[in-house]
């Protein structure tokens, strides 16, 4: 540990931070208009000049490293005079229209001018008068305000790697040239808004914020992003009931100030006029507005009646990965303790059920092993089945930082040419569904070249010899035949991963959403253990969770076979513990999983349902079958914030609140339990979901009375060993990563450091099994589905954001040029996509992002609902459906 004095304040530090970073992190604000903690030192504005005792002259704090025993003086007469001149020069070509400027109060130039007492400029000369640029749907640019600090240019290229912003022209006419009119697909702006977050003066500004409130009128509420599992920390800026802007804190994990388009611009759904404001009851096929009393009485009376008529196992509940831990906990408690069934599940079944199953089998714990930040310590990173840049953008920024700035090597295994392949040293474009063959082939090569970690295998694992014998069958020719991956590329990937000091694996739904999803995860676990890449910084297996709280809703027991904390419902001791805590008897058998519930509804085995915040009528595979199942139900209650495709099919719709209107916690993909905080009052007559569940439960005769969500978390902690030490007071600042078993435990950033949760890590024998449906004469293509950067899941939220919809208004189907020629279609043609389960139409994008024979389609768009086509074939262990591969016919649409 070293120490430094800045303005007589003694600061201890590790590593080699700059003086500027150290000062800002410790609340000492040395002026710096070209400085941002997220960026590399630049030294352009010269405002950060400081005196260093014992050294002659002044030094730039932003590019001078702190040294042990250094003494820094940040202000004296000479320094102040220099700063005044610099500020004066900047103001000489800056509009002094602070009285009407939206950035007033948060403008760094204005604040420094005030601090240094500059009332007007001493310098006269030319000045500019550019037109404000408002052509982008999301970002406004006022070149007149720009001070050419270069922060936007640098954040775009250094952090986001979009390089959409550049300097243009020369000298006095230099401007910022930003490609805000274009999209990721044309290789430029991704509308992440990080340029706005770093702009010190308001030259770049959210278009929707203009004229809607001065800084001091806005309330700030720190919370967690509602979209993906990264769990970015946000600050909601609200005025009254209106959301005005979203900003961040650059010093807080996990995102350290960075966001993607959804986090920055995707929150206007909160105030959207379509928000449900009153309960709805369907009468003669039409919804009529009701009041809470009537709606809740109807729900409770029907539940009681049907419980009596059919018994508990004809009931099922879908909980929600969009809702908080507290709400999911109460929901599963309601289903188990009140409805007396374990038929409770949620969309984790559709995205990472195979992760939970596979990693639990191999390691004893089914979660991301490492922290996001750890990737900076990796020297090789393997991404497989994850379109990281579009689905988990802020993690992609971190991976790209490791690759670009720290020299890490990147292997991408993905059938599509995704953004990350631009940075890959090796890209294996395998055939969808051939992951096990490719991974077995890589392991076979690693073993044949002696690159396995014998010490790790011997001391930390079991089952190696049989696994080794199994993968020995997967020689290069065999693997190439199955996967299409050239032998040489496979060798290169095996050597690179096998020789790494620290190698990490990142994966997502491209691995899990297969009928062999658990096998795929087990293969990755085999690969990590084979090379000893587990239990240290920069290593590990990192499943990237899709929804904001899919990790948490699993953690707190919204699963048919597990109580909170992954405690088995089949274990009588655990059941007894829960019965005692909840004061009631509990069902003994594991419940049905999500797709099994839909099948049971279709066949009449499930008769009534309570669905909170899920949209199976868009998100589940084989949608025609799902619609039939929902229609077949006798009584359906849907709790949501919009009238989703599923809500339209309900008998009663209860209006819940968005994340901005309630307190609670989400758990992100790296197991970090983080707060969400209420920023505005519930919209209309909506109510927080946890209060609705409590109300229904109490009316059903099982008292649920909590005064706050913090009290619910205390109950979770008391019953859930991995959350034992979690409380609101402890997670106030940066959250805590589970396992956190007691109040003194600091949380666990890395799992399996000394031993695996199950003791020894277990190698499994995994054979390649082809996908459930293969192309044939009639259905000649493979359809694979996924996400786009700008939209999320079933589109319920992002498709209500006008600015985002202007950029990506609809989904296109990607087809390789050679296939397009064969089918006889041109760019933008409408095509029919037909699988054995249904057909849809969509506009075509002809692109070499997909290989011949493969077709890609996003699933966010109800007009071209890709899940009409997908296959509900299940992984036998995790019961996750095979979204990623089905056989497809494609032909030109004609009226
Ligand atoms: Fe939100 Fe995920 Fe984007 Fe972060 S990366 S802002 S959590 S959607």
mmCIF file of C-alpha atoms in Angstrom, residues 295-510:
data_model
loop_
_atom_site.group_PDB
_atom_site.id
_atom_site.type_symbol
_atom_site.label_atom_id
_atom_site.label_comp_id
_atom_site.label_asym_id
_atom_site.label_seq_id
_atom_site.Cartn_x
_atom_site.Cartn_y
_atom_site.Cartn_z
ATOM 1 C CA UNK A 295 -61.216 -7.205 -8.956
ATOM 2 C CA UNK A 296 -59.496 -8.749 -5.924
ATOM 3 C CA UNK A 297 -62.757 -10.239 -4.647
ATOM 4 C CA UNK A 298 -63.341 -11.837 -8.035
ATOM 5 C CA UNK A 299 -59.801 -13.265 -8.131
ATOM 6 C CA UNK A 300 -60.017 -14.639 -4.609
ATOM 7 C CA UNK A 301 -63.520 -16.078 -5.001
ATOM 8 C CA UNK A 302 -62.572 -17.787 -8.260
ATOM 9 C CA UNK A 303 -59.318 -19.144 -6.821
ATOM 10 C CA UNK A 304 -61.212 -20.512 -3.800
ATOM 11 C CA UNK A 305 -63.939 -21.994 -5.982
ATOM 12 C CA UNK A 306 -61.509 -23.661 -8.377
ATOM 13 C CA UNK A 307 -59.273 -24.860 -5.561
ATOM 14 C CA UNK A 308 -62.294 -26.602 -4.072
ATOM 15 C CA UNK A 309 -63.457 -27.939 -7.413
ATOM 16 C CA UNK A 310 -60.158 -29.150 -8.851
ATOM 17 C CA UNK A 311 -57.665 -29.241 -5.988
ATOM 18 C CA UNK A 312 -54.252 -27.552 -5.885
ATOM 19 C CA UNK A 313 -52.463 -29.284 -8.755
ATOM 20 C CA UNK A 314 -54.743 -27.876 -11.432
ATOM 21 C CA UNK A 315 -53.385 -24.450 -10.519
ATOM 22 C CA UNK A 316 -50.094 -22.955 -11.743
ATOM 23 C CA UNK A 317 -48.334 -19.626 -11.312
ATOM 24 C CA UNK A 318 -45.786 -17.872 -13.502
ATOM 25 C CA UNK A 319 -43.581 -15.566 -11.512
ATOM 26 C CA UNK A 320 -41.433 -12.902 -13.176
ATOM 27 C CA UNK A 321 -37.765 -12.205 -13.768
ATOM 28 C CA UNK A 322 -38.763 -8.552 -14.290
ATOM 29 C CA UNK A 323 -40.055 -8.315 -10.707
ATOM 30 C CA UNK A 324 -37.991 -7.925 -7.550
ATOM 31 C CA UNK A 325 -36.556 -10.639 -5.328
ATOM 32 C CA UNK A 326 -39.084 -9.722 -2.679
ATOM 33 C CA UNK A 327 -41.990 -10.089 -5.120
ATOM 34 C CA UNK A 328 -40.749 -13.392 -6.482
ATOM 35 C CA UNK A 329 -40.247 -14.680 -2.965
ATOM 36 C CA UNK A 330 -43.808 -13.755 -2.009
ATOM 37 C CA UNK A 331 -45.199 -15.170 -5.257
ATOM 38 C CA UNK A 332 -43.648 -18.611 -4.765
ATOM 39 C CA UNK A 333 -44.629 -18.506 -1.099
ATOM 40 C CA UNK A 334 -48.230 -17.763 -2.146
ATOM 41 C CA UNK A 335 -48.279 -20.634 -4.659
ATOM 42 C CA UNK A 336 -46.791 -23.084 -2.149
ATOM 43 C CA UNK A 337 -48.308 -21.995 1.148
ATOM 44 C CA UNK A 338 -51.737 -20.854 -0.069
ATOM 45 C CA UNK A 339 -52.454 -22.754 -3.283
ATOM 46 C CA UNK A 340 -50.602 -25.834 -1.912
ATOM 47 C CA UNK A 341 -48.776 -26.714 -5.118
ATOM 48 C CA UNK A 342 -45.201 -26.431 -6.394
ATOM 49 C CA UNK A 343 -46.435 -25.528 -9.894
ATOM 50 C CA UNK A 344 -44.488 -22.290 -9.997
ATOM 51 C CA UNK A 345 -41.931 -21.343 -12.608
ATOM 52 C CA UNK A 346 -40.822 -18.351 -14.671
ATOM 53 C CA UNK A 347 -38.825 -17.423 -17.739
ATOM 54 C CA UNK A 348 -35.521 -18.694 -16.301
ATOM 55 C CA UNK A 349 -36.837 -21.985 -17.651
ATOM 56 C CA UNK A 350 -36.599 -20.473 -21.115
ATOM 57 C CA UNK A 351 -33.141 -18.986 -20.855
ATOM 58 C CA UNK A 352 -30.776 -20.502 -18.279
ATOM 59 C CA UNK A 353 -32.463 -23.562 -16.736
ATOM 60 C CA UNK A 354 -29.707 -25.635 -18.324
ATOM 61 C CA UNK A 355 -27.074 -23.420 -16.677
ATOM 62 C CA UNK A 356 -28.543 -24.054 -13.245
ATOM 63 C CA UNK A 357 -28.787 -27.793 -13.921
ATOM 64 C CA UNK A 358 -25.420 -28.213 -15.677
ATOM 65 C CA UNK A 359 -23.264 -26.100 -13.379
ATOM 66 C CA UNK A 360 -24.940 -27.592 -10.306
ATOM 67 C CA UNK A 361 -24.084 -31.092 -11.617
ATOM 68 C CA UNK A 362 -20.470 -30.160 -12.364
ATOM 69 C CA UNK A 363 -19.662 -27.691 -9.566
ATOM 70 C CA UNK A 364 -22.577 -27.829 -7.115
ATOM 71 C CA UNK A 365 -23.692 -24.282 -7.811
ATOM 72 C CA UNK A 366 -25.467 -23.039 -10.937
ATOM 73 C CA UNK A 367 -24.342 -19.444 -11.230
ATOM 74 C CA UNK A 368 -21.703 -17.204 -12.831
ATOM 75 C CA UNK A 369 -18.448 -18.165 -11.134
ATOM 76 C CA UNK A 370 -16.672 -14.812 -11.405
ATOM 77 C CA UNK A 371 -17.306 -11.063 -11.378
ATOM 78 C CA UNK A 372 -17.709 -8.961 -14.522
ATOM 79 C CA UNK A 373 -14.656 -6.875 -13.676
ATOM 80 C CA UNK A 374 -12.492 -10.021 -13.534
ATOM 81 C CA UNK A 375 -12.369 -10.306 -17.300
ATOM 82 C CA UNK A 376 -9.675 -7.623 -17.276
ATOM 83 C CA UNK A 377 -7.378 -10.271 -15.743
ATOM 84 C CA UNK A 378 -8.015 -12.823 -18.518
ATOM 85 C CA UNK A 379 -5.383 -13.434 -21.149
ATOM 86 C CA UNK A 380 -7.754 -15.540 -23.258
ATOM 87 C CA UNK A 381 -11.515 -15.016 -23.441
ATOM 88 C CA UNK A 382 -13.826 -17.548 -25.052
ATOM 89 C CA UNK A 383 -17.290 -16.313 -26.044
ATOM 90 C CA UNK A 384 -19.664 -19.035 -27.151
ATOM 91 C CA UNK A 385 -23.352 -18.642 -27.953
ATOM 92 C CA UNK A 386 -23.490 -15.045 -26.744
ATOM 93 C CA UNK A 387 -24.105 -12.025 -28.959
ATOM 94 C CA UNK A 388 -22.564 -10.056 -26.111
ATOM 95 C CA UNK A 389 -22.439 -6.648 -27.763
ATOM 96 C CA UNK A 390 -26.171 -6.632 -28.461
ATOM 97 C CA UNK A 391 -27.552 -8.661 -25.546
ATOM 98 C CA UNK A 392 -25.181 -7.609 -22.698
ATOM 99 C CA UNK A 393 -23.519 -4.477 -24.078
ATOM 100 C CA UNK A 394 -21.823 -3.226 -20.939
ATOM 101 C CA UNK A 395 -20.127 -6.597 -20.388
ATOM 102 C CA UNK A 396 -19.071 -6.477 -24.039
ATOM 103 C CA UNK A 397 -17.389 -3.090 -23.380
ATOM 104 C CA UNK A 398 -15.405 -4.740 -20.559
ATOM 105 C CA UNK A 399 -14.392 -7.702 -22.723
ATOM 106 C CA UNK A 400 -13.334 -5.333 -25.497
ATOM 107 C CA UNK A 401 -11.289 -3.319 -22.986
ATOM 108 C CA UNK A 402 -9.484 -6.540 -22.013
ATOM 109 C CA UNK A 403 -8.829 -7.306 -25.690
ATOM 110 C CA UNK A 404 -7.898 -3.826 -26.928
ATOM 111 C CA UNK A 405 -6.078 -2.392 -23.939
ATOM 112 C CA UNK A 406 -4.726 -5.397 -22.113
ATOM 113 C CA UNK A 407 -3.851 -7.666 -25.010
ATOM 114 C CA UNK A 408 -6.238 -10.500 -24.173
ATOM 115 C CA UNK A 409 -6.902 -12.928 -27.027
ATOM 116 C CA UNK A 410 -10.485 -13.529 -28.060
ATOM 117 C CA UNK A 411 -12.040 -16.730 -29.377
ATOM 118 C CA UNK A 412 -15.625 -16.457 -30.620
ATOM 119 C CA UNK A 413 -17.660 -19.577 -31.332
ATOM 120 C CA UNK A 414 -20.902 -18.525 -32.969
ATOM 121 C CA UNK A 415 -22.781 -19.455 -36.139
ATOM 122 C CA UNK A 416 -23.336 -15.750 -36.923
ATOM 123 C CA UNK A 417 -20.886 -12.994 -37.703
ATOM 124 C CA UNK A 418 -21.595 -10.863 -34.619
ATOM 125 C CA UNK A 419 -19.959 -7.595 -33.538
ATOM 126 C CA UNK A 420 -17.494 -9.418 -31.278
ATOM 127 C CA UNK A 421 -16.107 -11.392 -34.223
ATOM 128 C CA UNK A 422 -14.552 -8.089 -35.427
ATOM 129 C CA UNK A 423 -12.220 -8.326 -32.434
ATOM 130 C CA UNK A 424 -11.735 -12.107 -32.447
ATOM 131 C CA UNK A 425 -8.358 -13.732 -33.007
ATOM 132 C CA UNK A 426 -10.239 -16.890 -33.912
ATOM 133 C CA UNK A 427 -13.870 -17.190 -34.976
ATOM 134 C CA UNK A 428 -15.368 -20.652 -35.259
ATOM 135 C CA UNK A 429 -18.614 -20.368 -37.229
ATOM 136 C CA UNK A 430 -20.099 -23.700 -36.316
ATOM 137 C CA UNK A 431 -23.400 -25.170 -37.414
ATOM 138 C CA UNK A 432 -26.184 -24.313 -34.910
ATOM 139 C CA UNK A 433 -26.528 -27.115 -32.385
ATOM 140 C CA UNK A 434 -23.052 -28.618 -32.842
ATOM 141 C CA UNK A 435 -21.534 -27.079 -29.671
ATOM 142 C CA UNK A 436 -20.790 -30.360 -27.890
ATOM 143 C CA UNK A 437 -18.900 -31.705 -30.906
ATOM 144 C CA UNK A 438 -16.807 -28.524 -31.164
ATOM 145 C CA UNK A 439 -16.035 -28.434 -27.433
ATOM 146 C CA UNK A 440 -15.200 -32.145 -27.318
ATOM 147 C CA UNK A 441 -12.930 -31.613 -30.325
ATOM 148 C CA UNK A 442 -11.143 -28.732 -28.574
ATOM 149 C CA UNK A 443 -10.698 -30.839 -25.423
ATOM 150 C CA UNK A 444 -9.399 -33.769 -27.435
ATOM 151 C CA UNK A 445 -6.775 -31.488 -29.007
ATOM 152 C CA UNK A 446 -5.823 -29.963 -25.644
ATOM 153 C CA UNK A 447 -5.257 -33.430 -24.177
ATOM 154 C CA UNK A 448 -3.365 -34.688 -27.243
ATOM 155 C CA UNK A 449 -1.022 -31.711 -27.006
ATOM 156 C CA UNK A 450 -0.552 -32.145 -23.242
ATOM 157 C CA UNK A 451 -2.059 -28.761 -22.429
ATOM 158 C CA UNK A 452 -4.363 -30.038 -19.672
ATOM 159 C CA UNK A 453 -3.728 -28.958 -16.062
ATOM 160 C CA UNK A 454 -2.822 -32.271 -14.403
ATOM 161 C CA UNK A 455 -2.396 -30.817 -10.907
ATOM 162 C CA UNK A 456 -5.830 -29.207 -10.960
ATOM 163 C CA UNK A 457 -7.436 -32.338 -12.397
ATOM 164 C CA UNK A 458 -5.833 -34.505 -9.718
ATOM 165 C CA UNK A 459 -6.466 -32.317 -6.714
ATOM 166 C CA UNK A 460 -9.794 -30.655 -7.517
ATOM 167 C CA UNK A 461 -11.832 -32.954 -9.779
ATOM 168 C CA UNK A 462 -13.238 -36.439 -10.347
ATOM 169 C CA UNK A 463 -14.289 -38.431 -13.416
ATOM 170 C CA UNK A 464 -11.453 -37.249 -15.676
ATOM 171 C CA UNK A 465 -10.411 -40.571 -17.197
ATOM 172 C CA UNK A 466 -13.838 -41.469 -18.598
ATOM 173 C CA UNK A 467 -14.325 -37.962 -19.942
ATOM 174 C CA UNK A 468 -10.901 -38.167 -21.601
ATOM 175 C CA UNK A 469 -11.741 -41.474 -23.204
ATOM 176 C CA UNK A 470 -15.008 -40.077 -24.497
ATOM 177 C CA UNK A 471 -13.541 -36.959 -26.121
ATOM 178 C CA UNK A 472 -10.790 -39.000 -27.778
ATOM 179 C CA UNK A 473 -13.402 -40.023 -30.385
ATOM 180 C CA UNK A 474 -13.804 -36.415 -31.462
ATOM 181 C CA UNK A 475 -10.956 -36.135 -33.933
ATOM 182 C CA UNK A 476 -10.628 -33.181 -36.268
ATOM 183 C CA UNK A 477 -12.322 -34.794 -39.264
ATOM 184 C CA UNK A 478 -15.265 -36.030 -37.217
ATOM 185 C CA UNK A 479 -15.799 -32.612 -35.646
ATOM 186 C CA UNK A 480 -15.477 -30.809 -38.968
ATOM 187 C CA UNK A 481 -18.062 -33.149 -40.469
ATOM 188 C CA UNK A 482 -20.573 -32.352 -37.735
ATOM 189 C CA UNK A 483 -19.902 -28.674 -37.186
ATOM 190 C CA UNK A 484 -18.385 -27.355 -40.416
ATOM 191 C CA UNK A 485 -15.480 -25.891 -38.412
ATOM 192 C CA UNK A 486 -12.203 -26.292 -40.353
ATOM 193 C CA UNK A 487 -9.689 -28.527 -38.572
ATOM 194 C CA UNK A 488 -7.004 -25.836 -38.524
ATOM 195 C CA UNK A 489 -9.235 -23.342 -36.753
ATOM 196 C CA UNK A 490 -10.138 -25.925 -34.157
ATOM 197 C CA UNK A 491 -6.443 -26.619 -33.525
ATOM 198 C CA UNK A 492 -5.705 -22.901 -33.168
ATOM 199 C CA UNK A 493 -8.580 -22.413 -30.711
ATOM 200 C CA UNK A 494 -7.503 -25.420 -28.643
ATOM 201 C CA UNK A 495 -3.897 -24.227 -28.463
ATOM 202 C CA UNK A 496 -4.883 -20.694 -27.551
ATOM 203 C CA UNK A 497 -7.346 -21.636 -24.821
ATOM 204 C CA UNK A 498 -5.215 -24.547 -23.596
ATOM 205 C CA UNK A 499 -2.061 -22.436 -23.212
ATOM 206 C CA UNK A 500 -3.670 -19.503 -21.428
ATOM 207 C CA UNK A 501 -2.562 -18.552 -17.956
ATOM 208 C CA UNK A 502 -6.049 -17.273 -17.154
ATOM 209 C CA UNK A 503 -8.877 -18.106 -19.535
ATOM 210 C CA UNK A 504 -12.505 -17.168 -19.024
ATOM 211 C CA UNK A 505 -15.638 -18.409 -20.751
ATOM 212 C CA UNK A 506 -18.687 -16.234 -21.443
ATOM 213 C CA UNK A 507 -21.849 -17.807 -22.780
ATOM 214 C CA UNK A 508 -25.532 -17.191 -23.045
ATOM 215 C CA UNK A 509 -28.643 -18.518 -24.730
ATOM 216 C CA UNK A 510 -26.782 -19.822 -27.785
#
